[in-house]
GROMACS .gro file of C-alpha atoms in nm:
model
  487
    1MET     CA    1  -0.548   3.012  -0.282
    2GLY     CA    2  -0.782   2.905  -0.558
    3LYS     CA    3  -1.114   3.079  -0.505
    4PRO     CA    4  -1.115   3.243  -0.161
    5THR     CA    5  -1.482   3.162  -0.104
    6GLY     CA    6  -1.479   2.827  -0.284
    7PHE     CA    7  -1.497   2.618   0.032
    8MET     CA    8  -1.824   2.795   0.120
    9GLU     CA    9  -1.974   2.772  -0.229
   10PHE     CA   10  -1.891   2.418  -0.339
   11GLN     CA   11  -1.955   2.079  -0.187
   12ARG     CA   12  -1.707   1.793  -0.189
   13LEU     CA   13  -1.758   1.570  -0.493
   14ALA     CA   14  -1.653   1.208  -0.466
   15GLU     CA   15  -1.520   1.016  -0.763
   16GLU     CA   16  -1.780   0.801  -0.933
   17ASN     CA   17  -1.770   0.421  -0.923
   18LEU     CA   18  -1.904   0.182  -1.179
   19PRO     CA   19  -2.219  -0.001  -1.059
   20THR     CA   20  -2.157  -0.294  -0.827
   21ALA     CA   21  -2.327  -0.547  -1.053
   22GLU     CA   22  -2.097  -0.447  -1.337
   23ARG     CA   23  -1.764  -0.423  -1.158
   24VAL     CA   24  -1.778  -0.757  -0.973
   25LYS     CA   25  -1.777  -0.937  -1.308
   26ASN     CA   26  -1.411  -0.851  -1.370
   27TYR     CA   27  -1.087  -0.732  -1.210
   28ARG     CA   28  -1.062  -0.394  -1.381
   29GLU     CA   29  -1.044  -0.063  -1.197
   30PHE     CA   30  -1.387   0.091  -1.150
   31VAL     CA   31  -1.313   0.432  -0.996
   32LEU     CA   32  -1.353   0.712  -1.252
   33HIS     CA   33  -1.130   1.014  -1.203
   34LEU     CA   34  -1.275   1.364  -1.200
   35ASN     CA   35  -1.306   1.547  -1.530
   36ASP     CA   36  -1.137   1.886  -1.576
   37ASP     CA   37  -1.435   2.094  -1.465
   38GLN     CA   38  -1.502   1.877  -1.161
   39ALA     CA   39  -1.137   1.888  -1.056
   40LYS     CA   40  -1.131   2.266  -1.096
   41VAL     CA   41  -1.429   2.303  -0.865
   42GLN     CA   42  -1.274   2.069  -0.609
   43GLY     CA   43  -0.947   2.261  -0.629
   44ALA     CA   44  -1.143   2.579  -0.559
   45ARG     CA   45  -1.247   2.435  -0.221
   46CYS     CA   46  -0.886   2.451  -0.096
   47MET     CA   47  -0.877   2.722   0.170
   48ASP     CA   48  -0.618   2.992   0.216
   49CYS     CA   49  -0.576   2.843   0.563
   50GLY     CA   50  -0.235   2.988   0.649
   51ILE     CA   51  -0.087   2.664   0.785
   52PRO     CA   52  -0.161   2.378   0.544
   53PHE     CA   53  -0.190   2.085   0.785
   54CYS     CA   54  -0.260   1.860   0.486
   55THR     CA   55   0.108   1.888   0.392
   56SER     CA   56   0.224   1.769   0.734
   57GLY     CA   57  -0.048   1.504   0.742
   58CYS     CA   58   0.093   1.359   0.420
   59PRO     CA   59   0.396   1.135   0.489
   60ILE     CA   60   0.574   1.257   0.174
   61ASN     CA   61   0.476   1.620   0.246
   62ASN     CA   62   0.302   1.676  -0.086
   63ILE     CA   63   0.271   2.048  -0.160
   64ILE     CA   64  -0.104   2.011  -0.180
   65PRO     CA   65  -0.233   2.372  -0.172
   66ASP     CA   66  -0.006   2.462  -0.464
   67TRP     CA   67  -0.131   2.194  -0.699
   68ASN     CA   68  -0.489   2.245  -0.591
   69ASP     CA   69  -0.452   2.609  -0.691
   70LEU     CA   70  -0.287   2.520  -1.023
   71VAL     CA   71  -0.569   2.278  -1.108
   72TYR     CA   72  -0.824   2.547  -1.024
   73ARG     CA   73  -0.645   2.779  -1.269
   74GLY     CA   74  -0.624   2.508  -1.537
   75ASP     CA   75  -0.242   2.485  -1.523
   76TRP     CA   76  -0.228   2.105  -1.522
   77LYS     CA   77   0.131   2.072  -1.643
   78ASN     CA   78   0.273   2.275  -1.356
   79ALA     CA   79   0.039   2.095  -1.116
   80LEU     CA   80   0.200   1.769  -1.229
   81ASP     CA   81   0.549   1.912  -1.179
   82VAL     CA   82   0.463   2.018  -0.824
   83LEU     CA   83   0.309   1.677  -0.754
   84HIS     CA   84   0.615   1.494  -0.888
   85SER     CA   85   0.849   1.712  -0.683
   86THR     CA   86   0.759   1.515  -0.370
   87ASN     CA   87   0.602   1.194  -0.504
   88ASN     CA   88   0.759   0.961  -0.760
   89PHE     CA   89   0.443   0.759  -0.813
   90PRO     CA   90   0.122   0.959  -0.762
   91GLU     CA   91  -0.071   0.708  -0.975
   92PHE     CA   92  -0.015   0.457  -0.692
   93THR     CA   93  -0.107   0.686  -0.403
   94GLY     CA   94  -0.390   0.849  -0.601
   95ARG     CA   95  -0.554   0.506  -0.613
   96VAL     CA   96  -0.475   0.318  -0.293
   97CYS     CA   97  -0.356   0.570  -0.032
   98PRO     CA   98  -0.609   0.615   0.254
   99ALA     CA   99  -0.540   0.991   0.233
  100PRO     CA  100  -0.419   1.099   0.579
  101CYS     CA  101  -0.381   1.441   0.416
  102GLU     CA  102  -0.758   1.473   0.400
  103ALA     CA  103  -0.793   1.386   0.768
  104ALA     CA  104  -0.552   1.674   0.840
  105CYS     CA  105  -0.726   1.921   0.606
  106THR     CA  106  -0.824   2.240   0.787
  107LEU     CA  107  -1.165   2.232   0.623
  108ASN     CA  108  -1.216   1.889   0.780
  109ILE     CA  109  -1.253   2.045   1.125
  110ASN     CA  110  -1.619   2.127   1.067
  111ASN     CA  111  -1.689   2.035   0.704
  112ASP     CA  112  -1.601   1.779   0.440
  113ALA     CA  113  -1.231   1.781   0.362
  114VAL     CA  114  -1.097   1.894   0.027
  115GLY     CA  115  -1.095   1.596  -0.213
  116ILE     CA  116  -0.715   1.592  -0.226
  117LYS     CA  117  -0.678   1.230  -0.335
  118SER     CA  118  -0.926   1.268  -0.622
  119ILE     CA  119  -0.741   1.577  -0.749
  120GLU     CA  120  -0.409   1.393  -0.730
  121HIS     CA  121  -0.563   1.105  -0.925
  122ALA     CA  122  -0.687   1.345  -1.194
  123ILE     CA  123  -0.351   1.524  -1.224
  124ILE     CA  124  -0.139   1.214  -1.279
  125ASP     CA  125  -0.387   1.051  -1.516
  126LYS     CA  126  -0.393   1.369  -1.727
  127GLY     CA  127  -0.012   1.372  -1.717
  128TRP     CA  128   0.008   1.023  -1.865
  129GLU     CA  129  -0.267   1.093  -2.117
  130ASN     CA  130  -0.082   1.399  -2.248
  131GLY     CA  131   0.265   1.246  -2.256
  132TRP     CA  132   0.401   1.473  -1.984
  133VAL     CA  133   0.551   1.188  -1.779
  134VAL     CA  134   0.887   1.129  -1.945
  135PRO     CA  135   1.223   0.978  -1.845
  136VAL     CA  136   1.458   1.208  -1.654
  137PRO     CA  137   1.802   1.054  -1.709
  138ALA     CA  138   2.102   1.183  -1.518
  139ALA     CA  139   2.317   1.440  -1.697
  140LYS     CA  140   2.633   1.283  -1.556
  141LYS     CA  141   2.719   0.934  -1.428
  142SER     CA  142   2.876   0.897  -1.086
  143GLY     CA  143   3.057   0.569  -1.144
  144LYS     CA  144   2.893   0.422  -0.833
  145LYS     CA  145   2.677   0.109  -0.829
  146VAL     CA  146   2.379   0.052  -0.599
  147ALA     CA  147   2.177  -0.268  -0.550
  148VAL     CA  148   1.815  -0.237  -0.439
  149VAL     CA  149   1.666  -0.555  -0.291
  150GLY     CA  150   1.289  -0.550  -0.332
  151SER     CA  151   1.083  -0.373  -0.596
  152GLY     CA  152   0.789  -0.242  -0.400
  153PRO     CA  153   0.722   0.132  -0.364
  154ALA     CA  154   1.019   0.190  -0.130
  155GLY     CA  155   1.262   0.012  -0.360
  156LEU     CA  156   1.129   0.176  -0.674
  157ALA     CA  157   1.137   0.524  -0.520
  158ALA     CA  158   1.494   0.474  -0.396
  159ALA     CA  159   1.603   0.332  -0.731
  160GLN     CA  160   1.455   0.616  -0.935
  161GLN     CA  161   1.602   0.887  -0.713
  162LEU     CA  162   1.948   0.727  -0.717
  163ALA     CA  163   1.942   0.676  -1.093
  164ARG     CA  164   1.850   1.040  -1.150
  165VAL     CA  165   2.167   1.157  -0.975
  166GLY     CA  166   2.384   0.933  -1.186
  167HIS     CA  167   2.428   0.608  -0.996
  168ALA     CA  168   2.405   0.273  -1.173
  169VAL     CA  169   2.109   0.105  -1.003
  170THR     CA  170   2.004  -0.260  -1.022
  171VAL     CA  171   1.676  -0.369  -0.863
  172PHE     CA  172   1.648  -0.733  -0.755
  173GLU     CA  173   1.304  -0.893  -0.720
  174LYS     CA  174   1.237  -1.255  -0.618
  175ASN     CA  175   0.910  -1.273  -0.811
  176SER     CA  176   0.874  -1.295  -1.186
  177ARG     CA  177   0.744  -0.938  -1.215
  178ILE     CA  178   0.839  -0.605  -1.062
  179GLY     CA  179   0.620  -0.436  -0.801
  180GLY     CA  180   0.648  -0.635  -0.477
  181LEU     CA  181   0.334  -0.628  -0.264
  182MET     CA  182   0.188  -0.360  -0.490
  183ARG     CA  183   0.189  -0.616  -0.770
  184TYR     CA  184   0.092  -0.925  -0.575
  185GLY     CA  185  -0.088  -0.798  -0.264
  186ILE     CA  186  -0.318  -0.528  -0.402
  187PRO     CA  187  -0.603  -0.657  -0.621
  188ASP     CA  188  -0.614  -0.534  -0.979
  189PHE     CA  189  -0.959  -0.384  -0.926
  190LYS     CA  190  -0.797  -0.134  -0.688
  191MET     CA  191  -0.488  -0.072  -0.899
  192GLU     CA  192  -0.423  -0.224  -1.239
  193LYS     CA  193  -0.066  -0.334  -1.280
  194SER     CA  194  -0.017  -0.150  -1.608
  195HIS     CA  195   0.064   0.151  -1.389
  196ILE     CA  196   0.368  -0.032  -1.252
  197ASP     CA  197   0.472  -0.148  -1.600
  198ARG     CA  198   0.454   0.208  -1.729
  199ARG     CA  199   0.682   0.332  -1.451
  200MET     CA  200   0.922   0.044  -1.519
  201ASP     CA  201   0.955   0.161  -1.878
  202GLN     CA  202   1.032   0.513  -1.758
  203MET     CA  203   1.289   0.393  -1.505
  204GLN     CA  204   1.461   0.165  -1.755
  205ALA     CA  205   1.497   0.464  -1.986
  206GLU     CA  206   1.660   0.642  -1.691
  207GLY     CA  207   1.912   0.360  -1.659
  208VAL     CA  208   1.764   0.137  -1.389
  209ILE     CA  209   1.824  -0.236  -1.444
  210PHE     CA  210   1.557  -0.480  -1.322
  211ARG     CA  211   1.641  -0.840  -1.241
  212THR     CA  212   1.343  -1.060  -1.159
  213GLY     CA  213   1.330  -1.415  -1.028
  214VAL     CA  214   1.635  -1.347  -0.811
  215PHE     CA  215   1.634  -1.411  -0.437
  216ILE     CA  216   1.905  -1.238  -0.235
  217GLY     CA  217   2.000  -1.465   0.052
  218THR     CA  218   2.126  -1.811   0.127
  219ASP     CA  219   1.802  -2.006   0.089
  220GLY     CA  220   1.560  -1.944  -0.196
  221ASN     CA  221   1.272  -2.132  -0.028
  222ILE     CA  222   1.104  -1.844   0.156
  223GLY     CA  223   0.732  -1.909   0.116
  224VAL     CA  224   0.432  -1.886  -0.111
  225ASN     CA  225   0.527  -1.566  -0.287
  226ASN     CA  226   0.872  -1.683  -0.391
  227MET     CA  227   0.905  -1.734  -0.766
  228ALA     CA  228   1.285  -1.708  -0.769
  229THR     CA  229   1.485  -1.917  -1.012
  230GLU     CA  230   1.822  -1.782  -0.897
  231THR     CA  231   1.977  -1.714  -0.558
  232ILE     CA  232   2.256  -1.462  -0.500
  233ALA     CA  233   2.443  -1.449  -0.170
  234PRO     CA  234   2.457  -1.112   0.008
  235GLU     CA  235   2.836  -1.121   0.013
  236LYS     CA  236   2.845  -1.130  -0.365
  237LEU     CA  237   2.618  -0.828  -0.377
  238LEU     CA  238   2.834  -0.639  -0.128
  239THR     CA  239   3.143  -0.714  -0.335
  240GLU     CA  240   2.994  -0.599  -0.665
  241PHE     CA  241   2.806  -0.289  -0.544
  242ASP     CA  242   2.908   0.022  -0.355
  243ALA     CA  243   2.586   0.024  -0.151
  244VAL     CA  244   2.286  -0.203  -0.095
  245VAL     CA  245   1.932  -0.095  -0.006
  246LEU     CA  246   1.702  -0.348   0.163
  247SER     CA  247   1.349  -0.248   0.068
  248GLY     CA  248   1.132  -0.560   0.071
  249GLY     CA  249   0.782  -0.570   0.213
  250ALA     CA  250   0.650  -0.707   0.541
  251GLU     CA  251   0.535  -1.048   0.422
  252THR     CA  252   0.531  -1.256   0.741
  253PRO     CA  253   0.160  -1.285   0.828
  254ARG     CA  254   0.020  -1.289   1.178
  255ASP     CA  255  -0.109  -1.643   1.234
  256LEU     CA  256  -0.403  -1.772   1.439
  257PRO     CA  257  -0.274  -2.078   1.628
  258VAL     CA  258  -0.600  -2.218   1.763
  259PRO     CA  259  -0.725  -2.579   1.754
  260GLY     CA  260  -0.795  -2.695   1.399
  261ARG     CA  261  -0.548  -2.460   1.234
  262GLU     CA  262  -0.401  -2.755   1.043
  263LEU     CA  263  -0.727  -2.816   0.852
  264LYS     CA  264  -0.729  -2.758   0.479
  265GLY     CA  265  -0.917  -2.453   0.358
  266ILE     CA  266  -0.745  -2.207   0.593
  267TYR     CA  267  -0.503  -1.970   0.425
  268ALA     CA  268  -0.314  -1.650   0.489
  269ALA     CA  269  -0.433  -1.359   0.276
  270LEU     CA  270  -0.100  -1.353   0.091
  271GLU     CA  271  -0.156  -1.710  -0.017
  272PHE     CA  272  -0.493  -1.615  -0.164
  273LEU     CA  273  -0.461  -1.266  -0.313
  274PRO     CA  274  -0.140  -1.301  -0.521
  275GLN     CA  275  -0.276  -1.604  -0.704
  276GLN     CA  276  -0.559  -1.407  -0.862
  277ASN     CA  277  -0.320  -1.129  -0.962
  278ARG     CA  278  -0.096  -1.387  -1.129
  279VAL     CA  279  -0.392  -1.532  -1.317
  280ASN     CA  280  -0.495  -1.183  -1.429
  281ALA     CA  281  -0.141  -1.133  -1.560
  282GLY     CA  282  -0.163  -1.452  -1.764
  283ASP     CA  283   0.042  -1.677  -1.536
  284ALA     CA  284  -0.052  -2.039  -1.483
  285VAL     CA  285  -0.147  -2.108  -1.121
  286LEU     CA  286  -0.188  -2.471  -1.028
  287GLU     CA  287  -0.464  -2.551  -0.778
  288GLN     CA  288  -0.564  -2.189  -0.734
  289ILE     CA  289  -0.741  -2.110  -0.408
  290LYS     CA  290  -1.093  -2.011  -0.515
  291ALA     CA  291  -1.391  -1.882  -0.322
  292THR     CA  292  -1.635  -1.990  -0.593
  293GLY     CA  293  -1.948  -2.147  -0.444
  294LYS     CA  294  -1.811  -2.133  -0.091
  295HIS     CA  295  -1.901  -1.975   0.240
  296VAL     CA  296  -1.602  -1.753   0.308
  297VAL     CA  297  -1.493  -1.613   0.644
  298VAL     CA  298  -1.230  -1.340   0.649
  299ILE     CA  299  -1.062  -1.287   0.985
  300GLY     CA  300  -0.924  -0.935   1.013
  301GLY     CA  301  -1.098  -0.603   0.953
  302GLY     CA  302  -0.830  -0.400   0.776
  303ASP     CA  303  -0.750  -0.325   0.413
  304THR     CA  304  -0.613  -0.672   0.344
  305GLY     CA  305  -0.931  -0.827   0.476
  306SER     CA  306  -1.132  -0.592   0.255
  307ASP     CA  307  -0.925  -0.703  -0.045
  308CYS     CA  308  -1.010  -1.064   0.039
  309VAL     CA  309  -1.378  -0.970   0.048
  310GLY     CA  310  -1.365  -0.804  -0.296
  311THR     CA  311  -1.174  -1.092  -0.453
  312SER     CA  312  -1.408  -1.351  -0.300
  313ASN     CA  313  -1.709  -1.168  -0.440
  314ARG     CA  314  -1.553  -1.171  -0.785
  315HIS     CA  315  -1.490  -1.544  -0.752
  316GLY     CA  316  -1.859  -1.595  -0.689
  317ALA     CA  317  -1.865  -1.685  -0.319
  318LEU     CA  318  -2.197  -1.798  -0.172
  319SER     CA  319  -2.142  -1.570   0.127
  320VAL     CA  320  -1.864  -1.356   0.271
  321THR     CA  321  -1.835  -1.278   0.640
  322GLN     CA  322  -1.564  -1.057   0.787
  323PHE     CA  323  -1.475  -1.069   1.157
  324GLU     CA  324  -1.280  -0.809   1.354
  325VAL     CA  325  -1.170  -0.871   1.713
  326MET     CA  326  -1.180  -0.500   1.801
  327PRO     CA  327  -1.506  -0.318   1.885
  328ARG     CA  328  -1.706  -0.153   1.610
  329PRO     CA  329  -1.567   0.199   1.558
  330PRO     CA  330  -1.794   0.504   1.574
  331GLU     CA  331  -1.968   0.613   1.254
  332GLN     CA  332  -1.820   0.962   1.288
  333GLU     CA  333  -1.505   1.065   1.471
  334ASN     CA  334  -1.493   1.349   1.721
  335LYS     CA  335  -1.308   1.591   1.494
  336PHE     CA  336  -1.246   1.847   1.765
  337LEU     CA  337  -1.069   1.577   1.965
  338VAL     CA  338  -0.862   1.398   1.700
  339TRP     CA  339  -0.798   1.650   1.419
  340PRO     CA  340  -0.547   1.671   1.246
  341ASN     CA  341  -0.451   1.313   1.337
  342TRP     CA  342  -0.577   1.000   1.164
  343PRO     CA  343  -0.914   0.922   1.325
  344LEU     CA  344  -1.056   0.592   1.437
  345LYS     CA  345  -1.395   0.560   1.271
  346LEU     CA  346  -1.602   0.309   1.077
  347ARG     CA  347  -1.470   0.276   0.722
  348THR     CA  348  -1.672   0.101   0.455
  349SER     CA  349  -1.470   0.009   0.148
  350SER     CA  350  -1.599  -0.047  -0.204
  351SER     CA  351  -1.550  -0.421  -0.145
  352HIS     CA  352  -1.780  -0.408   0.157
  353GLU     CA  353  -2.040  -0.230  -0.054
  354GLU     CA  354  -2.026  -0.520  -0.300
  355GLY     CA  355  -2.145  -0.759  -0.032
  356ALA     CA  356  -2.015  -0.873   0.307
  357ASN     CA  357  -2.150  -0.954   0.650
  358ARG     CA  358  -1.930  -0.758   0.891
  359ASP     CA  359  -1.908  -0.829   1.262
  360TRP     CA  360  -1.696  -0.684   1.541
  361SER     CA  361  -1.575  -0.795   1.885
  362VAL     CA  362  -1.549  -1.154   1.762
  363SER     CA  363  -1.264  -1.391   1.847
  364THR     CA  364  -1.212  -1.731   1.685
  365LYS     CA  365  -1.164  -2.010   1.940
  366ALA     CA  366  -1.129  -2.307   1.704
  367PHE     CA  367  -1.162  -2.432   1.349
  368ILE     CA  368  -1.389  -2.734   1.316
  369GLY     CA  369  -1.401  -2.979   1.028
  370SER     CA  370  -1.402  -3.336   0.910
  371ASN     CA  371  -1.194  -3.540   0.667
  372GLY     CA  372  -0.916  -3.290   0.713
  373LYS     CA  373  -1.116  -2.990   0.578
  374VAL     CA  374  -1.253  -2.690   0.763
  375GLU     CA  375  -1.633  -2.671   0.784
  376LYS     CA  376  -1.707  -2.412   1.049
  377LEU     CA  377  -1.562  -2.178   1.309
  378LEU     CA  378  -1.623  -2.172   1.682
  379CYS     CA  379  -1.634  -1.805   1.782
  380VAL     CA  380  -1.701  -1.601   2.093
  381ARG     CA  381  -1.797  -1.241   2.163
  382VAL     CA  382  -1.531  -1.041   2.346
  383GLU     CA  383  -1.492  -0.709   2.524
  384PHE     CA  384  -1.190  -0.514   2.643
  385LYS     CA  385  -1.147  -0.423   3.009
  386ASP     CA  386  -0.834  -0.259   3.150
  387GLY     CA  387  -0.657  -0.324   2.824
  388LYS     CA  388  -0.732  -0.696   2.827
  389MET     CA  389  -0.958  -0.896   2.598
  390ILE     CA  390  -1.223  -1.089   2.791
  391GLU     CA  391  -1.466  -1.344   2.653
  392ILE     CA  392  -1.833  -1.273   2.720
  393ALA     CA  393  -1.985  -1.568   2.901
  394GLY     CA  394  -2.248  -1.757   2.703
  395SER     CA  395  -2.170  -1.577   2.375
  396GLU     CA  396  -2.013  -1.864   2.183
  397PHE     CA  397  -2.149  -1.937   1.836
  398GLU     CA  398  -2.059  -2.132   1.526
  399ILE     CA  399  -2.052  -2.020   1.163
  400GLN     CA  400  -2.024  -2.224   0.846
  401ALA     CA  401  -1.697  -2.180   0.658
  402ASP     CA  402  -1.563  -2.363   0.353
  403LEU     CA  403  -1.278  -2.114   0.309
  404VAL     CA  404  -1.109  -1.912   0.584
  405LEU     CA  405  -0.875  -1.625   0.499
  406LEU     CA  406  -0.646  -1.488   0.770
  407ALA     CA  407  -0.593  -1.114   0.724
  408MET     CA  408  -0.475  -0.998   1.064
  409GLY     CA  409  -0.175  -0.798   0.951
  410PHE     CA  410   0.193  -0.873   0.909
  411VAL     CA  411   0.447  -0.908   1.185
  412SER     CA  412   0.778  -0.849   1.005
  413PRO     CA  413   0.979  -0.873   0.684
  414VAL     CA  414   1.112  -1.211   0.570
  415GLN     CA  415   1.359  -1.301   0.843
  416LYS     CA  416   1.577  -1.520   0.621
  417VAL     CA  417   1.675  -1.217   0.416
  418LEU     CA  418   1.772  -1.015   0.722
  419ASP     CA  419   1.959  -1.308   0.874
  420ALA     CA  420   2.151  -1.363   0.552
  421PHE     CA  421   2.275  -1.003   0.561
  422GLY     CA  422   2.351  -1.026   0.932
  423VAL     CA  423   2.190  -0.690   1.012
  424GLU     CA  424   2.079  -0.594   1.360
  425LYS     CA  425   1.703  -0.607   1.419
  426ASP     CA  426   1.467  -0.423   1.647
  427ALA     CA  427   1.230  -0.586   1.894
  428ARG     CA  428   0.968  -0.642   1.621
  429GLY     CA  429   1.202  -0.821   1.383
  430ASN     CA  430   1.254  -0.525   1.149
  431VAL     CA  431   1.591  -0.392   1.040
  432LYS     CA  432   1.729  -0.155   1.301
  433ALA     CA  433   1.811   0.176   1.132
  434GLY     CA  434   1.736   0.534   1.228
  435THR     CA  435   1.600   0.818   1.016
  436GLU     CA  436   1.797   1.109   1.161
  437GLY     CA  437   2.160   1.208   1.191
  438ALA     CA  438   2.468   1.126   0.990
  439ASN     CA  439   2.394   0.755   0.962
  440CYS     CA  440   2.022   0.768   0.881
  441TYR     CA  441   1.878   0.460   0.709
  442GLN     CA  442   2.210   0.280   0.760
  443THR     CA  443   2.203  -0.066   0.916
  444SER     CA  444   2.460  -0.224   1.145
  445ARG     CA  445   2.625  -0.371   0.835
  446ALA     CA  446   2.863  -0.153   0.637
  447LYS     CA  447   2.727  -0.033   0.302
  448VAL     CA  448   2.378  -0.174   0.378
  449PHE     CA  449   2.077   0.057   0.409
  450ALA     CA  450   1.710  -0.021   0.479
  451ALA     CA  451   1.382   0.153   0.395
  452GLY     CA  452   1.008   0.092   0.389
  453ASP     CA  453   0.854  -0.213   0.553
  454MET     CA  454   1.200  -0.365   0.603
  455ARG     CA  455   1.278  -0.084   0.847
  456ARG     CA  456   0.944   0.038   0.986
  457GLY     CA  457   0.727  -0.274   0.957
  458GLN     CA  458   0.392  -0.307   0.780
  459SER     CA  459   0.283   0.034   0.656
  460LEU     CA  460   0.129   0.234   0.373
  461ILE     CA  461   0.255   0.282   0.018
  462VAL     CA  462   0.293   0.653   0.086
  463TRP     CA  463   0.524   0.582   0.382
  464ALA     CA  464   0.725   0.343   0.166
  465ILE     CA  465   0.773   0.611  -0.100
  466ARG     CA  466   0.882   0.861   0.166
  467GLU     CA  467   1.135   0.621   0.311
  468GLY     CA  468   1.264   0.519  -0.033
  469ARG     CA  469   1.324   0.883  -0.124
  470GLN     CA  470   1.491   0.968   0.205
  471CYS     CA  471   1.701   0.653   0.196
  472ALA     CA  472   1.817   0.744  -0.156
  473ARG     CA  473   1.945   1.077  -0.026
  474ALA     CA  474   2.127   0.898   0.259
  475VAL     CA  475   2.289   0.657   0.012
  476ASP     CA  476   2.387   0.943  -0.219
  477GLU     CA  477   2.549   1.129   0.071
  478PHE     CA  478   2.730   0.810   0.174
  479LEU     CA  479   2.867   0.760  -0.176
  480MET     CA  480   2.939   1.119  -0.277
  481GLY     CA  481   2.981   1.312   0.049
  482SER     CA  482   2.680   1.534  -0.024
  483SER     CA  483   2.349   1.514  -0.209
  484VAL     CA  484   2.119   1.735  -0.412
  485LEU     CA  485   1.827   1.497  -0.358
  486PRO     CA  486   1.543   1.631  -0.141
  487ARG     CA  487   1.531   1.523   0.219
   0.00000   0.00000   0.00000
């Protein structure tokens, strides 16, 4: 596999970033993919390890050793074909996936993992640069029609797979542009939206129809991200289509109902982040929420909170502080204990490197302000004992805050959509649908399937792509009795 001794000869090489002072002046991507020689060397580090745990660590089971070897040998075109065989959109995952494959890499047991994500990034970028990514229209039409509700990674993956086996697919999106939370939740500096537009062009050439500004339900007023100008009832969809796939994102944010929550200046992350993406796309946003000249506090230590940090820095915030209620993770995981599973360890994102005061084991007790506007937070230090969070006596403190961004995760998909379809839900408010057996991905409603966040709750893009692909196979089997799509 590659160079048998490569993992002993070569060190892991990270992708280069543009300097902080330069990149915070705009919303462009700043991660530079490996050049051919660098990628070849990184591919050479892939071990002939016998059991490639990276493949099982990857939710879409990318055939990683094979394309690492092909890159090492300079066979980029075949590397792209192998990559595309399991992943419809490697330009998305090559930019924003946290790379659980690398955590599962055999070399990661006692060394630095193979730079799998950076090689994936290099392969797909070279594919686009050389014109190798082309439409793959179906050779024969099935005569069946499928509606996909939601145009995030799950919906797009399902739509592309179904179109390629001959079904007439229409994707419905409530916003004015395709992409779902990829378009409106992920900042452009992490993934420019031209990547989505490019895939849209490919999918349209394959026969997929996109309808934007359309909300599927009975009430178009579903919150801050709704840009719908038309509402279509589920019953109409079920009459006109042979199958329906529910593939929207988990958009219902976890709130913080403490005293002072009603003050102005406190927003959910998905009120803040999409606005900047819309502005970057040329849309007019009235009364945009801006961090310019403000002391910003981000509550929540995950990726969404990090995105709020990066966007606030680009706005020109006076200060950015990020609180996490959980304890500070260890700098380095115990690999012998957790490998090949995803480890809990301290992760510092590029946004954190651009400037943020991070603090852990902090709980917010109240928002304090005057004249109806937030001015500061009342916080307390906490610890966990016997699974319960306990406040540490005498640890209360206050911090100035002109803008507070709540980034504590998402609890469920939009309930009005699920209620309109009348599908059974699980205890967390997601669509109830299994992933095994004859009725996998099927909901309690005839002809209605569910995939991605709609079914599993808030998750990663790579999981959404997996579920979209698997759901497409289930739909194809439902419509045709069998399927040639990969499981």
